[in-house]
CSV table of C-alpha atoms and ligand atoms in Angstrom, one decimal:
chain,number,residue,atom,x,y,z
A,1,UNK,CA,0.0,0.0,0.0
A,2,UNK,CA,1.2,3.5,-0.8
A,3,UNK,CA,1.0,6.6,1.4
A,4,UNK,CA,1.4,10.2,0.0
A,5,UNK,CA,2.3,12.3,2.7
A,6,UNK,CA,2.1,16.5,2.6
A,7,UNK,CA,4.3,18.0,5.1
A,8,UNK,CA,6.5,14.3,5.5
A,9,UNK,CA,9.6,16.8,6.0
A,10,UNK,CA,7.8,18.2,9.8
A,11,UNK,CA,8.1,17.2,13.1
A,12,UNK,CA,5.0,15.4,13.4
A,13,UNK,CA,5.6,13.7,9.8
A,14,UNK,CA,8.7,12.6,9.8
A,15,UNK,CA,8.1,10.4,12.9
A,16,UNK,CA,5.0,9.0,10.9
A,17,UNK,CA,7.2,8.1,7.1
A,18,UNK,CA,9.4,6.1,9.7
A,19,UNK,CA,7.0,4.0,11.6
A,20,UNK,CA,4.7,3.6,8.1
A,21,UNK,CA,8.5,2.3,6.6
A,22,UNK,CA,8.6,-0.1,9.6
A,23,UNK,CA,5.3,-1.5,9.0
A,24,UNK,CA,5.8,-1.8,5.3
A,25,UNK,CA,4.1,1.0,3.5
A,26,UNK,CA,5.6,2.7,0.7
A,27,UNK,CA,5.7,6.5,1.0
A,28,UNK,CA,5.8,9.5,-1.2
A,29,UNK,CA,6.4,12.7,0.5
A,30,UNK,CA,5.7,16.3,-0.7
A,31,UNK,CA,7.1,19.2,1.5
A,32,UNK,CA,7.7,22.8,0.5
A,33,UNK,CA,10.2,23.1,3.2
A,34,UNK,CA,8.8,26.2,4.3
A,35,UNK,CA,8.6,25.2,8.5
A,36,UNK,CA,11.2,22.1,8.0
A,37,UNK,CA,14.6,21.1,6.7
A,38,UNK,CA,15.5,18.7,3.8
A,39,UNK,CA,17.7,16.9,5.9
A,40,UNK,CA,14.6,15.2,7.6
A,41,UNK,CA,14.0,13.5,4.8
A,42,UNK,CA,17.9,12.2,4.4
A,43,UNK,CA,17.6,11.2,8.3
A,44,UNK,CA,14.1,9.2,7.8
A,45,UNK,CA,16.6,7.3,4.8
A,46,UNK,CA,19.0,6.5,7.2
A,47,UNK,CA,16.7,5.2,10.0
A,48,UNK,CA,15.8,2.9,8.2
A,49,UNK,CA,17.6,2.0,5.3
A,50,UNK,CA,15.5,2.8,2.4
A,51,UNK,CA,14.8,5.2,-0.2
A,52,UNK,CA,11.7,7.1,-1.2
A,53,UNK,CA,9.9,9.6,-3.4
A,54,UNK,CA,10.4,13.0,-2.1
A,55,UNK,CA,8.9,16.2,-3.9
A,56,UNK,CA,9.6,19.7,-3.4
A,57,UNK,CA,6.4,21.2,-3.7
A,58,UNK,CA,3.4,23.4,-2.6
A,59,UNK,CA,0.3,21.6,-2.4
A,60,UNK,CA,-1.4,24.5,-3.3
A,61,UNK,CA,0.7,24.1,-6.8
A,62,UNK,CA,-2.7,22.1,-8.9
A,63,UNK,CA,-0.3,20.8,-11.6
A,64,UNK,CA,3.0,20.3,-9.2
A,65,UNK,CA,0.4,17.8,-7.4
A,66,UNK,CA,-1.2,15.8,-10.4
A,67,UNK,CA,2.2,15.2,-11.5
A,68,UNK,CA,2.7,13.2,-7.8
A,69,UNK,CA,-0.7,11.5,-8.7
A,70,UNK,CA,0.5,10.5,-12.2
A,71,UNK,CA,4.2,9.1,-11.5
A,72,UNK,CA,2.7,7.0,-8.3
A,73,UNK,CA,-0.4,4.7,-7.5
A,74,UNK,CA,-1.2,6.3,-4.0
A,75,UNK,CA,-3.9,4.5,-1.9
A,76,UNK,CA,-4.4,6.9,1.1
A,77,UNK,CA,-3.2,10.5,1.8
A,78,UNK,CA,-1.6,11.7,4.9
A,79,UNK,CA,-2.2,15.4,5.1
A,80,UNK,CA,0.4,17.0,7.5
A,81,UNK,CA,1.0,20.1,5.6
A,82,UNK,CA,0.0,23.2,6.6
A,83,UNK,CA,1.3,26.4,8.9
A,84,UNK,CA,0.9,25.9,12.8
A,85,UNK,CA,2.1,28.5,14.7
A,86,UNK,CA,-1.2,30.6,16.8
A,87,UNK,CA,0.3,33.9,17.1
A,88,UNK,CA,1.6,33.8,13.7
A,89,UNK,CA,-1.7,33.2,12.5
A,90,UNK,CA,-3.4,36.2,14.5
A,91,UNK,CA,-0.4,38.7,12.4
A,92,UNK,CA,-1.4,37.0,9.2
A,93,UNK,CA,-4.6,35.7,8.7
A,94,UNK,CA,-4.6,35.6,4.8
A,95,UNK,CA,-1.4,33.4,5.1
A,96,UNK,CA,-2.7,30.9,7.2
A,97,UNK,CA,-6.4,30.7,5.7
A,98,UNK,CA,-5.2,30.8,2.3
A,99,UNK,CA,-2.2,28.0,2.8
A,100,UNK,CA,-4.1,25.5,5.2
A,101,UNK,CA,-7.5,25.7,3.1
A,102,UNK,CA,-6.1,25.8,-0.3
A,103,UNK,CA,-3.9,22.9,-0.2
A,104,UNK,CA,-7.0,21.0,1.5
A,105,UNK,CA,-9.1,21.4,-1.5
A,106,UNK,CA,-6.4,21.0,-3.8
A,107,UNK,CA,-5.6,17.6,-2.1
A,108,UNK,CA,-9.2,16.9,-2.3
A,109,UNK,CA,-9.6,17.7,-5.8
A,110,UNK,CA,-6.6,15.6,-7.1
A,111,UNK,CA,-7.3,12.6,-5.5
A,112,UNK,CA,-11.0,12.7,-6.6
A,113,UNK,CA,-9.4,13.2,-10.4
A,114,UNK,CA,-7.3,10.2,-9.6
A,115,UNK,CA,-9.9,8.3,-7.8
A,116,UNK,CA,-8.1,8.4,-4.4
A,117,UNK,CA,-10.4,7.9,-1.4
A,118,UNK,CA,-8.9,7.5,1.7
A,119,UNK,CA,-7.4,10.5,3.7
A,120,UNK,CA,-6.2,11.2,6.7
A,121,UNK,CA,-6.0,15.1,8.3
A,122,UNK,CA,-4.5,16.6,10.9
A,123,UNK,CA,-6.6,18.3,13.0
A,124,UNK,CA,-5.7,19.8,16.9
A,125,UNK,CA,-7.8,19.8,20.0
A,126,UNK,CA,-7.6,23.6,19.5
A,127,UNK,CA,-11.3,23.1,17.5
A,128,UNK,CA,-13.3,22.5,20.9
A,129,UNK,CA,-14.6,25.7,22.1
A,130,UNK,CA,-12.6,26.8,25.2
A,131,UNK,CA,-14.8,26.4,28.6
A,132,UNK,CA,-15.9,22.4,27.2
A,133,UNK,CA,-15.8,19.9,30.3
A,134,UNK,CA,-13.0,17.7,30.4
A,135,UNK,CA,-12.1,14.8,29.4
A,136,UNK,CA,-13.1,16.5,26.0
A,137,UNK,CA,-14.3,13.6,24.1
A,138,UNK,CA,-15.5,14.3,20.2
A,139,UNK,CA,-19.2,15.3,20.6
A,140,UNK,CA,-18.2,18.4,22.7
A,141,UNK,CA,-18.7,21.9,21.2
A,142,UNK,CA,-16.7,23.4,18.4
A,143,UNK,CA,-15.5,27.0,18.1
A,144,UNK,CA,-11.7,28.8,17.7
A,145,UNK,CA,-9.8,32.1,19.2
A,146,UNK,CA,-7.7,32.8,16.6
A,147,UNK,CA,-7.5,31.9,13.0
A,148,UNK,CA,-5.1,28.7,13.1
A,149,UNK,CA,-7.7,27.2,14.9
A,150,UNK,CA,-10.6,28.2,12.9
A,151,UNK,CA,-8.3,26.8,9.7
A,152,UNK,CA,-8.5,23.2,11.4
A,153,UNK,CA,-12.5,23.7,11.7
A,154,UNK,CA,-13.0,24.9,8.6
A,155,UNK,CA,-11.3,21.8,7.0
A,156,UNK,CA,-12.6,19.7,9.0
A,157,UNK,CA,-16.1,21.3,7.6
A,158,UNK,CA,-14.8,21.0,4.2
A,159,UNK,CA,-13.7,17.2,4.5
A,160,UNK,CA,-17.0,15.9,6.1
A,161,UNK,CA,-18.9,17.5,3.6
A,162,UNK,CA,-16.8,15.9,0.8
A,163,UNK,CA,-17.1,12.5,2.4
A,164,UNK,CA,-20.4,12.8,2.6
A,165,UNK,CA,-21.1,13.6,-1.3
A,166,UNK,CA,-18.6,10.6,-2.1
A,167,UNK,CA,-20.1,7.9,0.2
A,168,UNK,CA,-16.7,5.7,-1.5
A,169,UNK,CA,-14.3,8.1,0.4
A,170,UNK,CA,-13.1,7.4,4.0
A,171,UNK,CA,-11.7,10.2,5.9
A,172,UNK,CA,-10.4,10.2,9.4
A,173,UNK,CA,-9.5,13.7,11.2
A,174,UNK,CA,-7.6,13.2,13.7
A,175,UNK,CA,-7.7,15.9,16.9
A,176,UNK,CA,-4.0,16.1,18.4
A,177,UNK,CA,-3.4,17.0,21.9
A,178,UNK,CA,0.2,18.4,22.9
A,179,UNK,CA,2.5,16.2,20.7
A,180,UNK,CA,6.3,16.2,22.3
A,181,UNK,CA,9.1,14.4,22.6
A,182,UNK,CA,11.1,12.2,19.6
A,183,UNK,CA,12.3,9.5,17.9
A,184,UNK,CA,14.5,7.3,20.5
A,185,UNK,CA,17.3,7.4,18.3
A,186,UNK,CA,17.8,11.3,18.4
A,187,UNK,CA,18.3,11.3,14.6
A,188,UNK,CA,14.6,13.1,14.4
A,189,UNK,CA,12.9,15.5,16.4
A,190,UNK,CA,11.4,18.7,16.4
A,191,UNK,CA,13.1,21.8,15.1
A,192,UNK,CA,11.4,25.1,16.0
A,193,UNK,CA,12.8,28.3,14.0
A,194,UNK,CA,13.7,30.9,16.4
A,195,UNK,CA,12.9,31.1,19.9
A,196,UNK,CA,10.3,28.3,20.9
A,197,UNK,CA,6.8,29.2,21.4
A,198,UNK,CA,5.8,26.0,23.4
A,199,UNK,CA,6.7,24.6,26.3
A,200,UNK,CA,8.6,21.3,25.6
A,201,UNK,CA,11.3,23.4,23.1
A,202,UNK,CA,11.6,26.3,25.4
A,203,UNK,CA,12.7,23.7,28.4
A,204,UNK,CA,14.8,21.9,26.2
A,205,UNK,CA,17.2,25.2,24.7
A,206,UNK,CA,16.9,26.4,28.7
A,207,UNK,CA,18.1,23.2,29.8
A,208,UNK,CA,20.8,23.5,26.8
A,209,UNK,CA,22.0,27.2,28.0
A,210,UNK,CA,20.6,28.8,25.0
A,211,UNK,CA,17.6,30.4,27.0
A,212,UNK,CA,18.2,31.9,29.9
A,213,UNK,CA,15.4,30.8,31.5
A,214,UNK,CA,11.5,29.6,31.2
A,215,UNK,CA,8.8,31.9,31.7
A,216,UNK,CA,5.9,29.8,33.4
A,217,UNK,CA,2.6,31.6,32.3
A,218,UNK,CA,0.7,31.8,35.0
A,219,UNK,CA,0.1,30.1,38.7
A,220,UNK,CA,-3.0,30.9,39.0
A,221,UNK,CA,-5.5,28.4,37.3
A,222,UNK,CA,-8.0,26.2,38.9
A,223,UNK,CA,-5.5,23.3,39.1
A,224,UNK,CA,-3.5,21.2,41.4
A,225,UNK,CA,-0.1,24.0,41.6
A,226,UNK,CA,-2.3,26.6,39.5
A,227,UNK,CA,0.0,26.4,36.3
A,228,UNK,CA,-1.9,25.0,32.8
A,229,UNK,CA,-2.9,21.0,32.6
A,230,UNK,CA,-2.4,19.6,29.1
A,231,UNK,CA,-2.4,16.5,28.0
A,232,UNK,CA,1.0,15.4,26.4
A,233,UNK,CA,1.5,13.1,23.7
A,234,UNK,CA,4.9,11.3,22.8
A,235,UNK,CA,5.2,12.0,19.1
A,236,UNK,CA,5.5,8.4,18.3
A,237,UNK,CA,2.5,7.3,20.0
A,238,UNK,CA,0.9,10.0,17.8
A,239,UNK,CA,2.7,8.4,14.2
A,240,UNK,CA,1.1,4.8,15.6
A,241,UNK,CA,-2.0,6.3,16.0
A,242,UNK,CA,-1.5,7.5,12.0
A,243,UNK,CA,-0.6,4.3,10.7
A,244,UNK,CA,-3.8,2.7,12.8
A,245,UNK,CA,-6.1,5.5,11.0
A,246,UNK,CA,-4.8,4.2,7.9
A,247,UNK,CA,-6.0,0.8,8.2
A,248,UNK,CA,-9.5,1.9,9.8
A,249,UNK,CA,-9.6,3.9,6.6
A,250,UNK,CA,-8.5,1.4,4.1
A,251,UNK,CA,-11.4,-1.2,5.4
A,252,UNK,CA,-14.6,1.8,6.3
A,253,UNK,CA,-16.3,4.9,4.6
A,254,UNK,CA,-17.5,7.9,6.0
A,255,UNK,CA,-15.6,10.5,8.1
A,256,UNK,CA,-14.8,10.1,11.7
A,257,UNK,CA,-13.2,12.8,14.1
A,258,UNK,CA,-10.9,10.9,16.5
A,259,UNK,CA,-9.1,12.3,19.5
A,260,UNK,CA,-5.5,11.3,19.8
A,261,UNK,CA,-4.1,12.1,23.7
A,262,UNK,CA,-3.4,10.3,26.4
A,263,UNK,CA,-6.2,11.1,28.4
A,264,UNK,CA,-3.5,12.3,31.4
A,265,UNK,CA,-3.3,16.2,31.8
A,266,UNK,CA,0.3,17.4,33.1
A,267,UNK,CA,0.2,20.7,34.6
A,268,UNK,CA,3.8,23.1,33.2
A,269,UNK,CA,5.3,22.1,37.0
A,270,UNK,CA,5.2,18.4,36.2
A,271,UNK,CA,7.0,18.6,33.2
A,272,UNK,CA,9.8,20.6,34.6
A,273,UNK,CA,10.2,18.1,37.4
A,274,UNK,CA,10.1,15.5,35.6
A,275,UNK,CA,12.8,16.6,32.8
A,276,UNK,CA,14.8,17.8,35.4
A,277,UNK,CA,14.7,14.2,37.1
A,278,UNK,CA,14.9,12.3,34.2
A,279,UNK,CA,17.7,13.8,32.5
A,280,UNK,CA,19.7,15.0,35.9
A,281,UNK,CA,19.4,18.3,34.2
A,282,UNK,CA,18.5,22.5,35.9
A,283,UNK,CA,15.5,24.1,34.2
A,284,UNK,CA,15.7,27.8,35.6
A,285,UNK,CA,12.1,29.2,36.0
A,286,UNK,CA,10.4,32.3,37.0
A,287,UNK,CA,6.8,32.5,36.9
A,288,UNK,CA,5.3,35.1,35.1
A,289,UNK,CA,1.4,36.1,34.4
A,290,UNK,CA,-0.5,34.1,32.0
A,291,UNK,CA,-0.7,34.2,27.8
A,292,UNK,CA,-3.3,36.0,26.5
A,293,UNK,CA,-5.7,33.1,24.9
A,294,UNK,CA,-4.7,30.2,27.5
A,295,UNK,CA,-6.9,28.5,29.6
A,296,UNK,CA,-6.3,25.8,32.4
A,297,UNK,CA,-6.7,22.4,31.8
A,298,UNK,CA,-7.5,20.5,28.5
A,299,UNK,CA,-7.0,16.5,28.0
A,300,UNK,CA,-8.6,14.3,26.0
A,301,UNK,CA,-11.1,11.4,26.3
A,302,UNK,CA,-9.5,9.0,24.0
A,303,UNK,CA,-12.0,6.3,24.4
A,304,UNK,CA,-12.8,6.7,20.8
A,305,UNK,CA,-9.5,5.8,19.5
A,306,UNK,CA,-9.3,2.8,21.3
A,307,UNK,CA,-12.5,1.7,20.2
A,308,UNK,CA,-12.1,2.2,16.7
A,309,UNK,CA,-8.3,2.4,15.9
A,310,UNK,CA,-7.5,0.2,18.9
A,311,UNK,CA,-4.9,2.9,19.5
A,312,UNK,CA,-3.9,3.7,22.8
A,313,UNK,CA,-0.5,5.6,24.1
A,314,UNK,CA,2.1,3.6,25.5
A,315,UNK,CA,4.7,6.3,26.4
A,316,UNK,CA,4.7,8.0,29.4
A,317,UNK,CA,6.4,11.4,30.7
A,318,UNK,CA,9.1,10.0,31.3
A,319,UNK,CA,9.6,8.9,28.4
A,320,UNK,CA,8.9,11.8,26.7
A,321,UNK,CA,11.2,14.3,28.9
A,322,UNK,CA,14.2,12.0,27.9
A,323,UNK,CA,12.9,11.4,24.1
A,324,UNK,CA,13.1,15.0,24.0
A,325,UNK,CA,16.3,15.9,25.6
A,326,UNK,CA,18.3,13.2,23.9
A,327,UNK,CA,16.8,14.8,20.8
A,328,UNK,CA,18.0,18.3,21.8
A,329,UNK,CA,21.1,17.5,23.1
A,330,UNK,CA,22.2,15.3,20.1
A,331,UNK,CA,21.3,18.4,17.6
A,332,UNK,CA,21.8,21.5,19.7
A,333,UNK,CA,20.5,23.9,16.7
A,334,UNK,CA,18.3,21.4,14.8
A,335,UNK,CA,18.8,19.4,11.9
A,336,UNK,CA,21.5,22.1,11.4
A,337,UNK,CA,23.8,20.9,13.4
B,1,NAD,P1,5.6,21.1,11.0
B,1,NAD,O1,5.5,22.6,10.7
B,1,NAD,O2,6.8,20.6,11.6
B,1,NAD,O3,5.2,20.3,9.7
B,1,NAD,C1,4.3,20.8,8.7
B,1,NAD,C2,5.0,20.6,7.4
B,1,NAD,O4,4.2,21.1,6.3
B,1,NAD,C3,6.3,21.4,7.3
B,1,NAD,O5,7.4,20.5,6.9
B,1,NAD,C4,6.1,22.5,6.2
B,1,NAD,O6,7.2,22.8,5.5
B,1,NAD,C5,5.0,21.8,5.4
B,1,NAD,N1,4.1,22.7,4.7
B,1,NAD,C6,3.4,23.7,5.1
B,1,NAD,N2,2.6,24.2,4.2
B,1,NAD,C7,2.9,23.5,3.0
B,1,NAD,C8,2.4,23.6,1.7
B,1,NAD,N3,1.5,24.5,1.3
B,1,NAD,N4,2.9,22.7,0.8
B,1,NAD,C9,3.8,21.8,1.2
B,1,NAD,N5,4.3,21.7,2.4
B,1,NAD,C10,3.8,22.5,3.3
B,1,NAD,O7,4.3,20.9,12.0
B,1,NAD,P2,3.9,19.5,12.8
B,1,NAD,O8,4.0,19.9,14.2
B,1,NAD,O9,4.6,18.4,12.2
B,1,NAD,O10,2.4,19.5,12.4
B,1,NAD,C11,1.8,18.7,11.4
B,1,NAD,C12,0.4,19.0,11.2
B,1,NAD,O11,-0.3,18.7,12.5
B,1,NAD,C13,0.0,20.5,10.9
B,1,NAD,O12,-1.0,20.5,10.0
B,1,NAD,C14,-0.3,21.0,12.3
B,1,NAD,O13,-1.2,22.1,12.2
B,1,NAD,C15,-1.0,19.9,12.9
B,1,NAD,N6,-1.0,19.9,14.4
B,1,NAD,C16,0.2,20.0,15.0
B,1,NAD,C17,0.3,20.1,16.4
B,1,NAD,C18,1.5,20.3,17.1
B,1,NAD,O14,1.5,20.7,18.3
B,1,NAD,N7,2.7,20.1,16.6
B,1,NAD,C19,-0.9,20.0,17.1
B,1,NAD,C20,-2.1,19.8,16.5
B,1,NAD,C21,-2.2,19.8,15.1
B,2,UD1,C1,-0.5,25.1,21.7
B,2,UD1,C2,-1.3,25.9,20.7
B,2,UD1,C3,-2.5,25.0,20.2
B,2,UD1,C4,-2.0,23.7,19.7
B,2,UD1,C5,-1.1,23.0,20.8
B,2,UD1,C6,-0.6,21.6,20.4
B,2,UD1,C7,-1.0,28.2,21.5
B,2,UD1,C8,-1.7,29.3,22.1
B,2,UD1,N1,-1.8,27.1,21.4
B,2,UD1,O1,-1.3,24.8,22.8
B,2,UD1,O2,-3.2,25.6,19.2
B,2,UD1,O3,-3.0,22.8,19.3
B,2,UD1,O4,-0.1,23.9,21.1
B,2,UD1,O5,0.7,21.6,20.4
B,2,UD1,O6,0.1,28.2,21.0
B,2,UD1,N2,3.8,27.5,28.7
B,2,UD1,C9,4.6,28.1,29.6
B,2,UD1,N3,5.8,28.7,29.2
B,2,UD1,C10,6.1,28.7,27.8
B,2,UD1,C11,5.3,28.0,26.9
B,2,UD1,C12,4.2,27.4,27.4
B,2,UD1,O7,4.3,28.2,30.8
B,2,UD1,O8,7.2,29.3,27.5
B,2,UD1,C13,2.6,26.8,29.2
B,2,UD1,C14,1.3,27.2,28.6
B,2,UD1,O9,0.8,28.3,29.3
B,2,UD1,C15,0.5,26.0,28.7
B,2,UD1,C16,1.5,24.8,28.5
B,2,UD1,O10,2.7,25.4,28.9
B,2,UD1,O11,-0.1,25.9,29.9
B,2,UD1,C17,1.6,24.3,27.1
B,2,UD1,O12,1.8,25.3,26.2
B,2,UD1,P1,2.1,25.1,24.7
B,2,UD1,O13,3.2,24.1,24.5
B,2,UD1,O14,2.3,26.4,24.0
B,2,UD1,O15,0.8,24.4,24.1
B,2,UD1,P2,-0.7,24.8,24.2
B,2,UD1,O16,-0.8,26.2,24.7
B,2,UD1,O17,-1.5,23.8,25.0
């Protein structure tokens, strides 16, 4: 079976090519390069030992695209690509709506040319409207605070109404929670530009000496030490969970939205200690008043997963405190090292 995969070249797509390699798919993967680095894809090679299709392209490029769809026989599509970062998206909207929604209905138009059916988005927990109960399980309310968020919802909108005017195509989008940490062999990993805006690459470059120190936003919440709950996800827990959607999708129809977490919330506190345990490592911190936009505590009811994927995590904190450090440590400035 062969997987294309947009946006193969990231963080959260790289880990995925490898464990689809190790399970015996053959890949494609497009990348524009425009958040990632082209050594990714040379480090993906080397993992394991084998050789792929990679294309340098937008998939907002129609023809670019079809030409992808011509040279290969693709069974299922992967769609990874897109721009991520919040605050970048509140500075430039037109950016973000016209690169995340284009490229979805390009995708979506190809692969109906080509008869492709099955597909596979990513889509974040940031589509639940702030304020749902948690465990947030799939059912809850939607609704966004800034226009990242309302990219994920609007494809999402866009790819349930296409499965439901092809009743042939599956689709499966899949809600991520906080995806950290990297593959054990610290040859992959996740490779910000510029100063960190989350909380796992910030620790990591503080615990390295190239920030001074980590800002926790806020002590104040509703929550066991009053800093933010999330629920962490080791980033190959999240790729398993990939490779399980494509096999759902290969063998149903219809369109499913499927939490991936753990269905554990970690509060900022929790993560420092147990980095700084794990890895016998100082994270400086000063606490300092909340980000405009966050709330307190969001984790996942994953109970959906398990029933239809039959996915559940298997990495814990730990694992992902030291996944990421090895990671960092190994490449101190990314896959420019
Ligand atoms: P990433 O930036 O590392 O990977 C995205 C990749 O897509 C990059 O390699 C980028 O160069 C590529 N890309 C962007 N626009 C493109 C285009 N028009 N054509 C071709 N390539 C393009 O991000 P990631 O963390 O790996 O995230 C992957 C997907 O998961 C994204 O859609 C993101 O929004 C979503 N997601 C990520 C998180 C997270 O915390 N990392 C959480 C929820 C959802
Ligand atoms: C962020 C995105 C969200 C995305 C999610 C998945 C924002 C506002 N939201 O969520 O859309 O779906 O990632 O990865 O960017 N923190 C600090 N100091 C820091 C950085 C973070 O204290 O320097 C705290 C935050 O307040 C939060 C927690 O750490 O409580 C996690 O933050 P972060 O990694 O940015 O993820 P989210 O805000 O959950």
């Amino acid at each position: 079976m062969t997987i294309l995969v947009t946006g193969g070249a990231g963080y959260i797509g790289s880990h995925t090519c490898v464990k689809l390699l190790e399970e015996g798919y053959d890949i494609i993967v497009v990348d524009n390069l425009v958040n990632s680095n082209e050594k990714a894809v040379g480090r993906i090679q080397e993992l394991i030992g084998k050789i792929f299709p990679f294309y340098r392209l937008d998939v907002c490029d129609v023809d670019a695209l079809r030409k992808v769809f011509q040279n290969h026989q693709i069974d299922c599509v992967i769609h990874f690509a897109g721009l991520k970062a919040v605050g970048e998206s509140v500075s430039k909207p037109l950016e973000y709506y016209s690169n995340n929604l284009i490229s979805t209905i390009t995708l979506c138009k190809v692969m109906k040319e080509y008869g492709v059916t099955c597909f596979i988005f990513s889509s974040s927990a940031t589509v639940y409207k702030p304020g749902s109960s948690m465990p947030v399980n799939e059912t809850a309310e939607l609704g966004c605070t800034n226009p990242y968020g309302w990219t994920k919802y609007m494809c999402e909108q866009i790819l349930r109404d296409v499965a439901l005017t092809n009743p042939d195509w599956s689709v499966v989008l899949l809600r991520y929670f906080n995806p950290i940490g990297a593959h054990e062999s610290g040859q992959i990993g996740e490779d910000p530009t510029g100063i960190p805006n989350n909380l796992v690459p910030y620790i990591t470059q503080t615990a390295l000496g190239k920030l001074e120190k980590l800002y926790v936003f806020g002590n104040d919440y509703d929550t066991k030490d009053g800093t933010g709950v999330r629920d962490y996800i080791h980033v190959q827990d999240l790729a398993q969970g990939h490779v399980d959607a494509v096999n759902f999708a290969s063998k149903t129809t219809g369109c499913e939205e499927i939490n991936l977490g753990t269905g554990i919330g970690y509060s900022v506190l929790d993560i420092v200690s147990t980095f700084e345990k794990v890895n016998g490592v100082k994270v400086p911190y000063e606490i300092s008043p909340r980000r405009p936009g966050d709330i307190g505590t969001v984790y996942a009811d994953a109970t959906k997963a398990s029933r239809l994927l039959k996915w559940k995590a298997e990495k814990d904190l730990e694992d992902m405190c030291r996944d990421s450090w090895r990671w960092q440590k190994q490449n101190p400035n990314g896959y420019n090292t």
